[in-house]
Coordinates of C-alpha atoms and ligand atoms in Angstrom, one line a residue:
X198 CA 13.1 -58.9 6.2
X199 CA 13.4 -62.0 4.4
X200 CA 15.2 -62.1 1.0
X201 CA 12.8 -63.9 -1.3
X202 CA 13.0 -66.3 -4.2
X203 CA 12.2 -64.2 -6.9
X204 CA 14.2 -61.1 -8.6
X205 CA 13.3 -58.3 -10.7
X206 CA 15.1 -57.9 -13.5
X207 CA 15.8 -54.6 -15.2
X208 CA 16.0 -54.5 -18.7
X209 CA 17.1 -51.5 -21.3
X210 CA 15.4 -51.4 -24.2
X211 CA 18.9 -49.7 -25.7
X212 CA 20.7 -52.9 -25.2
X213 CA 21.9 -51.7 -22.3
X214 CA 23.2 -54.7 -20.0
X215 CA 20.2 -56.2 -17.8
X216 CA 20.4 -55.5 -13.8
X217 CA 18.9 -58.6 -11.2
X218 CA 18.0 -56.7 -7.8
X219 CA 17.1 -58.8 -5.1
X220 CA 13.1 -58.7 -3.8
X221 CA 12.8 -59.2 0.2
X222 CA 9.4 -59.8 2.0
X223 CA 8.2 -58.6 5.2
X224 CA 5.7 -60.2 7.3
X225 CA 2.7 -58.8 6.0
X226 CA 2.2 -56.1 2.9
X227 CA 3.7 -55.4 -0.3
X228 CA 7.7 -57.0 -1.2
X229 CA 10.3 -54.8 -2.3
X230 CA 13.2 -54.3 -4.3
X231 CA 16.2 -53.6 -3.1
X232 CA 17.5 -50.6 -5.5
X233 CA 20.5 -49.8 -3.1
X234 CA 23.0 -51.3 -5.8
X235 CA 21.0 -49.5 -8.7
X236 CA 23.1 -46.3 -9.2
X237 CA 26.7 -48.2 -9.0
X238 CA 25.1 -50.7 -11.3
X239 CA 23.6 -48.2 -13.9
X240 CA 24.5 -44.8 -13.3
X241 CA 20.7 -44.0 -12.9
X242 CA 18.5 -43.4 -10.0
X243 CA 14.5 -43.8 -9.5
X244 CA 12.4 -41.1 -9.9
X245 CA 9.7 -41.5 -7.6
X246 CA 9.0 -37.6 -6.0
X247 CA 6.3 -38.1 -3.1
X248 CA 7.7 -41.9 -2.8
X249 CA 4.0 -43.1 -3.5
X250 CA 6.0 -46.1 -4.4
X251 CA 9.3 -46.1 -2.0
X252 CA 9.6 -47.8 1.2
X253 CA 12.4 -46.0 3.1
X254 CA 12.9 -47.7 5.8
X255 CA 11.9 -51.5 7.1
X256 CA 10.0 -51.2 10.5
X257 CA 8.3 -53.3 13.2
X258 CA 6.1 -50.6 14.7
X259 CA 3.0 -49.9 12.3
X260 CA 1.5 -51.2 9.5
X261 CA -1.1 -50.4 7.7
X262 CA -3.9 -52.0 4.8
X263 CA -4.8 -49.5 3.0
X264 CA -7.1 -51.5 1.2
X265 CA -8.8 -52.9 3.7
X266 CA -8.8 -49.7 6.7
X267 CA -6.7 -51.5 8.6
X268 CA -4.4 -50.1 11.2
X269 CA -2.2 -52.0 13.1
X270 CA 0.1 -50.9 16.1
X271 CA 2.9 -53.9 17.1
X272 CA 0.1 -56.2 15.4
X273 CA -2.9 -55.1 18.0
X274 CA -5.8 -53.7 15.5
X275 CA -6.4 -50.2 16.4
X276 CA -10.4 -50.8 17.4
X277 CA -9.0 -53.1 20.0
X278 CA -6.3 -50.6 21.6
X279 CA -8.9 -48.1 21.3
X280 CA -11.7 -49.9 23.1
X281 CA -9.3 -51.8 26.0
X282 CA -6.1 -50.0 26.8
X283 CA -5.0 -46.5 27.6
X284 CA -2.8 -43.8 25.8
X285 CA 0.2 -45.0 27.8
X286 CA -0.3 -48.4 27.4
X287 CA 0.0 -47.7 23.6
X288 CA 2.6 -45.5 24.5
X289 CA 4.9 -48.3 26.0
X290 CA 3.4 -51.0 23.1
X291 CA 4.8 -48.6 20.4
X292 CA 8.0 -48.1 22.7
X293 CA 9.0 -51.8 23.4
X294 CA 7.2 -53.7 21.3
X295 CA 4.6 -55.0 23.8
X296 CA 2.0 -54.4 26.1
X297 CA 2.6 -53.7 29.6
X298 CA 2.2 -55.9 32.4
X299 CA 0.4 -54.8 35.1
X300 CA 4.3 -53.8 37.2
X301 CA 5.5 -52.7 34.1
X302 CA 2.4 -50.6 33.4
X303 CA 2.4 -49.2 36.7
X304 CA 6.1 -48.5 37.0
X305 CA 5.6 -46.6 33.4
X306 CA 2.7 -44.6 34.1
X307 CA 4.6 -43.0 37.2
X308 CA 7.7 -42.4 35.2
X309 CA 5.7 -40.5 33.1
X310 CA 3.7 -38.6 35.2
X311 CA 6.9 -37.6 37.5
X312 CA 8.3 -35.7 34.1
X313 CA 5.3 -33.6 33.2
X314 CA 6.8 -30.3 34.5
X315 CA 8.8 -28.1 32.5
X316 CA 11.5 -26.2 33.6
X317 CA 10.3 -22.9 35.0
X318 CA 12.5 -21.0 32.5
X319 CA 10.2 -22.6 29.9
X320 CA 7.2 -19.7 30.6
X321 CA 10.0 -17.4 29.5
X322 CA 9.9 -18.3 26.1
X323 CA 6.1 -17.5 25.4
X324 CA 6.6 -14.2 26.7
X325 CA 8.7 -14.0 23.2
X326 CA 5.4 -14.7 21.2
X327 CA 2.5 -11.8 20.3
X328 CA -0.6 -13.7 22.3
X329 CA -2.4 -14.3 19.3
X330 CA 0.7 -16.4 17.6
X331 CA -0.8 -19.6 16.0
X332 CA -0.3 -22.6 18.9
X333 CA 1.9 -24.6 16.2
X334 CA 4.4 -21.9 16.1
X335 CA 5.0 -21.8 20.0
X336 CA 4.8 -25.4 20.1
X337 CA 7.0 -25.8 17.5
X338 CA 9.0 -23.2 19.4
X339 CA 8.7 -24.9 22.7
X340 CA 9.6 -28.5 21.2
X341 CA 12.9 -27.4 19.9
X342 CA 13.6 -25.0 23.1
X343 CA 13.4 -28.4 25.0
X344 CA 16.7 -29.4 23.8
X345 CA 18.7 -26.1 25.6
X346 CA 17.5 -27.9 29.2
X347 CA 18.1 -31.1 28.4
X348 CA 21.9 -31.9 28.1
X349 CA 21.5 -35.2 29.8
X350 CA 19.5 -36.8 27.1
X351 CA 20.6 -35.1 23.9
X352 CA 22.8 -37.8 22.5
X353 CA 21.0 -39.8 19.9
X354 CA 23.5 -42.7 20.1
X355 CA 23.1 -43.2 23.8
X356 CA 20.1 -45.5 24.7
X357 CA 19.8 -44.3 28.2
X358 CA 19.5 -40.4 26.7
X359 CA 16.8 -41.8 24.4
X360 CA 15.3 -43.7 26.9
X361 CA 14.5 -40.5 29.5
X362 CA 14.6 -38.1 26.2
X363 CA 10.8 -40.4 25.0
X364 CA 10.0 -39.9 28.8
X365 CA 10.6 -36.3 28.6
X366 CA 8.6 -35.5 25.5
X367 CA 5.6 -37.8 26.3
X368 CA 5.5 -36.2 29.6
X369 CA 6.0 -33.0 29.0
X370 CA 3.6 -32.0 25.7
X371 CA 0.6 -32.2 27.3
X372 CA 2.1 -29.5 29.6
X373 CA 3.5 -27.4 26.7
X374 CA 0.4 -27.5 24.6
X375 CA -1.7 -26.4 27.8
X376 CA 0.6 -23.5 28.3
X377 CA 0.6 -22.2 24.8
X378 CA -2.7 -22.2 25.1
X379 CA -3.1 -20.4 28.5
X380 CA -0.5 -17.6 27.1
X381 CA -3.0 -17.5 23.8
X382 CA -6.2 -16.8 26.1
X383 CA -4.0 -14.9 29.3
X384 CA -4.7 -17.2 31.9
X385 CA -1.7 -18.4 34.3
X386 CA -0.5 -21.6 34.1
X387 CA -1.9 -24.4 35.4
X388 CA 1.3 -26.8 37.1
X389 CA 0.2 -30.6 36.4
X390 CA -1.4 -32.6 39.3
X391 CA 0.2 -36.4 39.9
X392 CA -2.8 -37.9 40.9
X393 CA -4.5 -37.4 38.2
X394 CA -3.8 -39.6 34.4
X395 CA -2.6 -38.7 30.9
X396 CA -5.6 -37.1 30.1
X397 CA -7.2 -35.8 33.0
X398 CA -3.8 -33.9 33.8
X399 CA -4.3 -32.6 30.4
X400 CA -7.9 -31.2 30.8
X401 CA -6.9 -29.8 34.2
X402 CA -3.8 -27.7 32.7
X403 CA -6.1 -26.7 30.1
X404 CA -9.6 -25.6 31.1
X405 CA -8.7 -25.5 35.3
X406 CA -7.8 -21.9 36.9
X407 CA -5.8 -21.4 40.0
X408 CA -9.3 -19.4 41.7
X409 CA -11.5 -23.4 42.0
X410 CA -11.0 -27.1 42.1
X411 CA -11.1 -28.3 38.4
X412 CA -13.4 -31.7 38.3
X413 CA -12.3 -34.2 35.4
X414 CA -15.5 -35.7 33.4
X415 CA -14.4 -39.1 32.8
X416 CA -16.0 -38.9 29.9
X417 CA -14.6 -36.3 28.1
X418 CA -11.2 -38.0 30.4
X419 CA -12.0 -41.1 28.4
X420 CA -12.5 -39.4 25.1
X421 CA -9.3 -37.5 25.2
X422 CA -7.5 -40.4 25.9
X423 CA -8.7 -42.4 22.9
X424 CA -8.0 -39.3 20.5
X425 CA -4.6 -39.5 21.6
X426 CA -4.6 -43.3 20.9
X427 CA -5.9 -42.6 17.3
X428 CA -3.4 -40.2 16.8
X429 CA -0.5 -41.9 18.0
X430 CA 1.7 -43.5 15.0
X431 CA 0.8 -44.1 10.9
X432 CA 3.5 -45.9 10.0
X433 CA 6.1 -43.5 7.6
X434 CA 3.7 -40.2 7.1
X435 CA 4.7 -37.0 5.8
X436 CA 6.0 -35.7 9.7
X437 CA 7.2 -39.1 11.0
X438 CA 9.3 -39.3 7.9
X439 CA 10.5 -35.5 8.7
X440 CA 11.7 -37.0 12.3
X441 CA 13.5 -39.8 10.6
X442 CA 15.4 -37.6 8.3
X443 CA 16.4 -35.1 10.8
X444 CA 17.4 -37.7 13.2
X445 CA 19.3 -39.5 10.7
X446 CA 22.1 -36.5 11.4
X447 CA 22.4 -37.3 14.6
X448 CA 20.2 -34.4 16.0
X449 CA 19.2 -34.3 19.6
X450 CA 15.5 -36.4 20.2
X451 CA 14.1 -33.0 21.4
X452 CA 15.3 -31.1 17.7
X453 CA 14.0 -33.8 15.7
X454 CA 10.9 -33.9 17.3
X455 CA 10.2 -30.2 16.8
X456 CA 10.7 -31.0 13.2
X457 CA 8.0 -33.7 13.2
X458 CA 5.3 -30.6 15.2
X459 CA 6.5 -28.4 11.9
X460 CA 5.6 -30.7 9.1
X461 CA 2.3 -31.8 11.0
X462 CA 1.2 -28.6 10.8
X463 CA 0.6 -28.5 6.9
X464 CA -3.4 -28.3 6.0
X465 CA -2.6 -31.8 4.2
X466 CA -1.1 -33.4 6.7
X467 CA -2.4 -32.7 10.8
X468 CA -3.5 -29.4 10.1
X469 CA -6.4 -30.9 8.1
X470 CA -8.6 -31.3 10.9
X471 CA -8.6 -27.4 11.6
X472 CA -9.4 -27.0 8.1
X473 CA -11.7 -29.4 8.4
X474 CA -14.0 -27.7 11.1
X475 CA -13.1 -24.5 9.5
X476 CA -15.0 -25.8 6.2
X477 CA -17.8 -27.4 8.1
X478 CA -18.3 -24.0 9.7
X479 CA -18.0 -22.1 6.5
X480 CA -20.6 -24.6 4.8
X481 CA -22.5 -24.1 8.2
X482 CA -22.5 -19.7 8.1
X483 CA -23.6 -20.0 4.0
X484 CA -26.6 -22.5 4.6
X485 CA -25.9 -25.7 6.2
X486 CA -26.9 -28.9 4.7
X487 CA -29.4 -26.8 2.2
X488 CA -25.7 -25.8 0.5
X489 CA -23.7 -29.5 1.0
X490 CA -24.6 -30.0 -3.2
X491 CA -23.4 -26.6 -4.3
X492 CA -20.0 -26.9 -2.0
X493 CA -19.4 -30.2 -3.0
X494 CA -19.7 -28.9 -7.4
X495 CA -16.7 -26.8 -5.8
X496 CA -14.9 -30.0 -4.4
X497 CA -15.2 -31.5 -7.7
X498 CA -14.0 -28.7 -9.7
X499 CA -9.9 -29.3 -10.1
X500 CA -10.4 -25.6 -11.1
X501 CA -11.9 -24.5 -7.1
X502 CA -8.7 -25.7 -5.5
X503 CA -11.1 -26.5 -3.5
X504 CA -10.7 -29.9 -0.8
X505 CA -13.3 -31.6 0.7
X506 CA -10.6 -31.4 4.0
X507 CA -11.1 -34.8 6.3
X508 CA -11.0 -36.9 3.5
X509 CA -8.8 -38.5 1.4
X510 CA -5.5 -40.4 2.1
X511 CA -2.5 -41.6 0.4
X512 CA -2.5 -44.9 1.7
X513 CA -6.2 -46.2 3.0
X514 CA -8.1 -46.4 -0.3
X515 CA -11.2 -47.5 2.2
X516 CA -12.8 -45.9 5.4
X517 CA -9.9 -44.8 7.6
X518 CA -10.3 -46.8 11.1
X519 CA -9.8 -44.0 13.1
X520 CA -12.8 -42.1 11.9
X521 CA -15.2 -45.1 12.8
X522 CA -13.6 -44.6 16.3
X523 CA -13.4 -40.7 16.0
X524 CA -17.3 -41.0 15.4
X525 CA -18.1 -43.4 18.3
X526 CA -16.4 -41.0 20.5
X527 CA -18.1 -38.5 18.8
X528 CA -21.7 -39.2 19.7
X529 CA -20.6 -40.1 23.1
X530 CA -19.5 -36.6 23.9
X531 CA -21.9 -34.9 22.0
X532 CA -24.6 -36.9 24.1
X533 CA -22.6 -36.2 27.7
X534 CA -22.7 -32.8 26.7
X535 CA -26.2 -32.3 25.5
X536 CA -25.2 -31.5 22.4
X537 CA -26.8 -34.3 20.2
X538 CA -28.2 -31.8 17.7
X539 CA -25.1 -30.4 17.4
X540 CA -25.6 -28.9 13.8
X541 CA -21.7 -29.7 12.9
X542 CA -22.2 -32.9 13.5
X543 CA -25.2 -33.7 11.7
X544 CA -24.3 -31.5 8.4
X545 CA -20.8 -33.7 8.9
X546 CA -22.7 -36.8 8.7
X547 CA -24.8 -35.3 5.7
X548 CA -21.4 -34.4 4.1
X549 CA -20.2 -38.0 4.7
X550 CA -23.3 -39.6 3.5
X551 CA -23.3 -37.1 0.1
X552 CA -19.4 -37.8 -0.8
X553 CA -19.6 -41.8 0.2
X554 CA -22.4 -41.7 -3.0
X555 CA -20.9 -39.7 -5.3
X556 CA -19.1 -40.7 -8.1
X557 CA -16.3 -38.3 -8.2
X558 CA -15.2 -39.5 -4.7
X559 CA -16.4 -43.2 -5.1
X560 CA -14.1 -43.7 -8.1
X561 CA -11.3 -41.8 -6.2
X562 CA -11.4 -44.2 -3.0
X563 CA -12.1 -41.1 -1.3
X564 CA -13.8 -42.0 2.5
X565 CA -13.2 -40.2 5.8
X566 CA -9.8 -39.9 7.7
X567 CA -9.5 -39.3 10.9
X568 CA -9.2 -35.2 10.9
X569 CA -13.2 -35.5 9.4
X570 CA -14.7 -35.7 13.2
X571 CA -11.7 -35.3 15.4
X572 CA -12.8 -31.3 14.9
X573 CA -16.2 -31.7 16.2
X574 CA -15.1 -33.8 19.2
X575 CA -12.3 -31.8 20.1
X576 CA -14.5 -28.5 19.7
X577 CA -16.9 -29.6 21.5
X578 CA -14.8 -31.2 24.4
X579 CA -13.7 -26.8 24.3
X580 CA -10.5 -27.3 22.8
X581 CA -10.3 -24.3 20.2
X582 CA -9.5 -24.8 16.3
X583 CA -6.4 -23.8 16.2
X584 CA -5.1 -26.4 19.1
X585 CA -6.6 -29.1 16.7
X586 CA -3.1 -29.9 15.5
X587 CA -1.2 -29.2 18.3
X588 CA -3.3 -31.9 20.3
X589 CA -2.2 -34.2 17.2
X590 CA 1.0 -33.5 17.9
X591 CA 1.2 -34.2 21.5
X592 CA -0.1 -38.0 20.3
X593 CA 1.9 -38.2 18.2
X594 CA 4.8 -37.6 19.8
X595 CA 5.0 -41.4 20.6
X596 CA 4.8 -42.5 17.4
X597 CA 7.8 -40.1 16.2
X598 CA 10.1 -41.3 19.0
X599 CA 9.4 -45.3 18.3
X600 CA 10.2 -44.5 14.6
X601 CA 13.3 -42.4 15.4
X602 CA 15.0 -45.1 17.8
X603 CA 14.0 -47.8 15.8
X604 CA 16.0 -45.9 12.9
X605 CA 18.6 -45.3 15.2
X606 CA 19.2 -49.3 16.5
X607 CA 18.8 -50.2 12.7
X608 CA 22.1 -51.0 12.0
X609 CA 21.5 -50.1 8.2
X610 CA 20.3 -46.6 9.0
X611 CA 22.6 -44.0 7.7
X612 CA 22.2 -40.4 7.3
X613 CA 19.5 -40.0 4.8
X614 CA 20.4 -38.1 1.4
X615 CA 18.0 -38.4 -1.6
X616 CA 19.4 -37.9 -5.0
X617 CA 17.3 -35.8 -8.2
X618 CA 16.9 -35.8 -11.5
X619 CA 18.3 -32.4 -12.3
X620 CA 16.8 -29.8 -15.1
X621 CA 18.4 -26.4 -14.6
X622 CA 21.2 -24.9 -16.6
X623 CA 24.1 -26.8 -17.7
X624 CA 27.3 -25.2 -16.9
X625 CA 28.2 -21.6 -17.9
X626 CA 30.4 -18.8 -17.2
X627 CA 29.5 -15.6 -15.5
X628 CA 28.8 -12.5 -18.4
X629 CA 31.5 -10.0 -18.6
X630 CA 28.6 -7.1 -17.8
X631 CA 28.0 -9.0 -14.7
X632 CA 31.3 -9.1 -13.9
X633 CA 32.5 -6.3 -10.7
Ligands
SDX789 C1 -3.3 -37.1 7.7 O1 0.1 -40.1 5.7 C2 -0.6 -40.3 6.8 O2 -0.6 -41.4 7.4 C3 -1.2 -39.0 7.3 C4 -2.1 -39.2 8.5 C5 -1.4 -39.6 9.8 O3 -2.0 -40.2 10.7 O4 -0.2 -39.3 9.9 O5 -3.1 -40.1 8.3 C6 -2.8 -37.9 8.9 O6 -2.5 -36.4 7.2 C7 -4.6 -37.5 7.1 C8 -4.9 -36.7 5.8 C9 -5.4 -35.3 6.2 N1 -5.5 -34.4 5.0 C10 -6.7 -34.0 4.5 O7 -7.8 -34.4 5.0 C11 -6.6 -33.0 3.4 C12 -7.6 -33.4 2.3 N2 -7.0 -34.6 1.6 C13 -6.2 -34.4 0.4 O8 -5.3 -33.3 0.5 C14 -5.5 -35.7 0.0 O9 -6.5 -36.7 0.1 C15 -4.3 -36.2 0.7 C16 -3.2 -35.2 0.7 C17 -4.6 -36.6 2.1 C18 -3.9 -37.5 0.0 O10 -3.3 -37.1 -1.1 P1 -3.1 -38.2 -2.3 O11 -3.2 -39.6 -1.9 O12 -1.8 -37.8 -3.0 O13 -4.3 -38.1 -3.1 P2 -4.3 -37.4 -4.5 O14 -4.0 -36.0 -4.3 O15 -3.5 -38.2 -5.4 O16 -5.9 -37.6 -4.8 C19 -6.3 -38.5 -5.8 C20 -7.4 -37.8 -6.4 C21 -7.0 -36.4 -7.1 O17 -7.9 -36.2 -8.1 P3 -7.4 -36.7 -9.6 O18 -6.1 -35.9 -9.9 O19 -7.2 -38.2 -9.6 O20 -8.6 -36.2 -10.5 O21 -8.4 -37.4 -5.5 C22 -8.6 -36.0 -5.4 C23 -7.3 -35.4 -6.0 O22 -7.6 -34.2 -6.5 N3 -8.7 -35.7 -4.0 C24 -9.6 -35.0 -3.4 C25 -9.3 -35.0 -2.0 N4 -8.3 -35.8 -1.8 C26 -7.9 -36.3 -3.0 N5 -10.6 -34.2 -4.0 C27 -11.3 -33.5 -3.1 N6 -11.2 -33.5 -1.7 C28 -10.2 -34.3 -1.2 N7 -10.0 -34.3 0.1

């Protein structure tokens, strides 16, 4: 960052004494001011709960324009990654900084796939869970559990343990979220198969059975592997944040990560796009398109509490890139699958098409994000609802890791500690009668 020739000068209205706090400029997006003196200079602090307006961090990995629905990783535009690379490619791209050449990308995609087993102990822990626990809760669970098998690779500070501690957890999610799911639905485990990639490996552990050969469609292969691209890093969001401020204590990777798969599962965050199908279902069972005006009075009334879930986001203000994408891949599945009537996906589109000319969400900037068809996709590719967020989890895995060691190698980073503006009771003194 770049200290730039302009200040901002904070005045007091009370004849209080001015403050000048630097501004510094990134390479692209908003300037900010440097507030780090503020509370030595003035005794105050900024109020700013949600930090709509706080950058908390300077980073290199993701950036996004809101206004425009743009989405860049390391400077590649997401429709680009999307359409020409693979998961891991993106995975190493968020990791170093670039893409892979073809040794590099080789040599990375082995690494990975020779760390997607779990330590057999691992199966033990489900047994803890009731069969119908929620798959966030084992994952969550599982992610954290990591860290007891791990002791080679739990020290934050030491770039080789951070360096097979990323290997580990890309690797090893896909295998985790397969096995909460087969404890969910009683089947055994399915061990992952090296010759097959990222995503195939994936489908196999999740929908093959010990009793047949499991045969990967390349097309739901393909799909699967462009979801996880979508999915993989959004600059500081709600969970990625979480990671950053539980890191910041010097956590093990594998402890801060399992924070990240807690905060993603929030219905406003990456549980949205189980709520979303959930809601498209509900509008679906009470009269399907025929009922999209009546549901979306609801939306509008602050009074429902009612969410039009899928749509919406703090930062794009315009159609979120990853739901153009999320579409594409979309219709291509539904059409490999037969399923081109699929009555989700049309009432979705009917929904979209309703909200993108309606006041209410037109003067709100209200379009699409990426949980409005990941749903559809995913339940159609067989994955069931409640594994929506746990698949966003595995992809997003990379993204939490970059932002963690990037924190970590920032030589500013210290261990994060917001202030508050405090309104409870002043001082007092304990009653007598409450006294023992
Ligand atoms: C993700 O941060 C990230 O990058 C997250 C994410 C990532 O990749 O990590 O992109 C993933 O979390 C996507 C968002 C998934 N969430 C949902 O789809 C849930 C539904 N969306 C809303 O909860 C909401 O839009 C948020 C939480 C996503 C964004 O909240 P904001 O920016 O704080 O929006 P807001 O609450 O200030 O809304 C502004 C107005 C409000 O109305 P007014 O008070 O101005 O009258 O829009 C309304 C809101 O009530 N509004 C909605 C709405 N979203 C906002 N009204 C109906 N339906 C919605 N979905």
């Amino acid at each position: 960052m770049k200290l730039v020739d302009n200040k901002a000068t904070l005045t007091f209205s009370n004849g209080s004494p001015s403050v000048d706090l630097p501004v510094y400029a990134g390479n692209i997006g908003p300037d900010v001011i440097d507030i780090r003196k503020l509370y030595a200079q003035t005794g105050m602090f900024t109020y700013d709960p949600g930090f709509l307006s706080t950058a908390s961090c300077q980073s290199a990995i993701t950036y996004i324009d809101g206004d425009k629905g743009e989405l860049l990783y390391r400077g590649y535009p997401i429709e680009q990654l999307a359409t020409h690379c693979d998961y891991l490619d993106v995975c190493y791209l968020l990791l170093k900084g670039e893409l892979p050449d073809e040794t590099q990308r080789t040599d990375f995609h082995k690494l990975v796939t020779n760390h997607t087993m779990v330590n057999e102990q691992m199966q033990f822990f489900l047994r803890g869970f009731r069969r119908d626990a929620h798959p966030m809760a084992v994952l969550t669970g599982l992610v954290g559990g990591l860290s007891a098998f791990y002791h080679d690779s739990t020290d934050i500070n030491n770039p080789q343990h951070r360096e097979i501690s990323a290997i580990r957890l890309i690797a090893k999610m896909p295998t985790l979220v397969a096995m909460a799911y087969k404890y969910g639905v009683g089947q055994p485990y399915m061990y992952p198969r090296n010759e097959l990639s990222y995503a195939g490996n994936f489908l196999r552990m999740m929908f093959g059975v010990p009793c047949e050969d499991y045969k990967v469609n390349p097309v739901l292969e393909r799909a699967l592997d462009r979801i996880f691209i979508l999915h993989a890093d959004h600059e500081q969001n709600a969970s990625t944040s979480t990671v950053r401020l539980c890191g910041s204590s010097g956590t093990n990777p594998f402890a801060a990560i399992a924070a990240g798969v807690a905060c993603l599962w929030g219905p406003a965050h990456g549980g949205a796009n189980e709520a979303c199908l959930n809601m498209l279902e509900d509008i679906q069972r009470n009269g399907g398109v025929a009922k999209v005006g009546e549901f979306m009075e609801k939306v509008k009334d602050k009074n429902s509490g009612v969410k039009l879930m899928g749509f919406g986001h703090r930062v794009y203000k315009n159609y979120d890139p990853r739901a153009k994408l999320m579409q594409e891949t979309c219709n291509e599945v539904l059409e490999e699958l037969g399923l081109g009537n699929d009555p989700l996906f049309k009432l979705a589109k009917e929904l979209e098409k309703i909200a993108l000319e309606d006041d209410y969400f037109v003067q709100r900037k209200l379009y699409p994000n990426v949980d409005f068809y990941s749903g559809i996709v995913q339940r159609a590719i067989g994955i069931p609802v409640n594994l929506f967020t746990g698949i966003f989890a595995l992809a997003r895995t990379v993204g939490w890791i970059a932002q963690l060691n990037e924190m970590i190698s920032d030589p500013e980073y210290k261990i994060g500690r917001p202030r508050q503006l405090f309104t409870g009771s002043v001082r007092r003194d304990v009653p007598a009668a409450a006294r023992k």
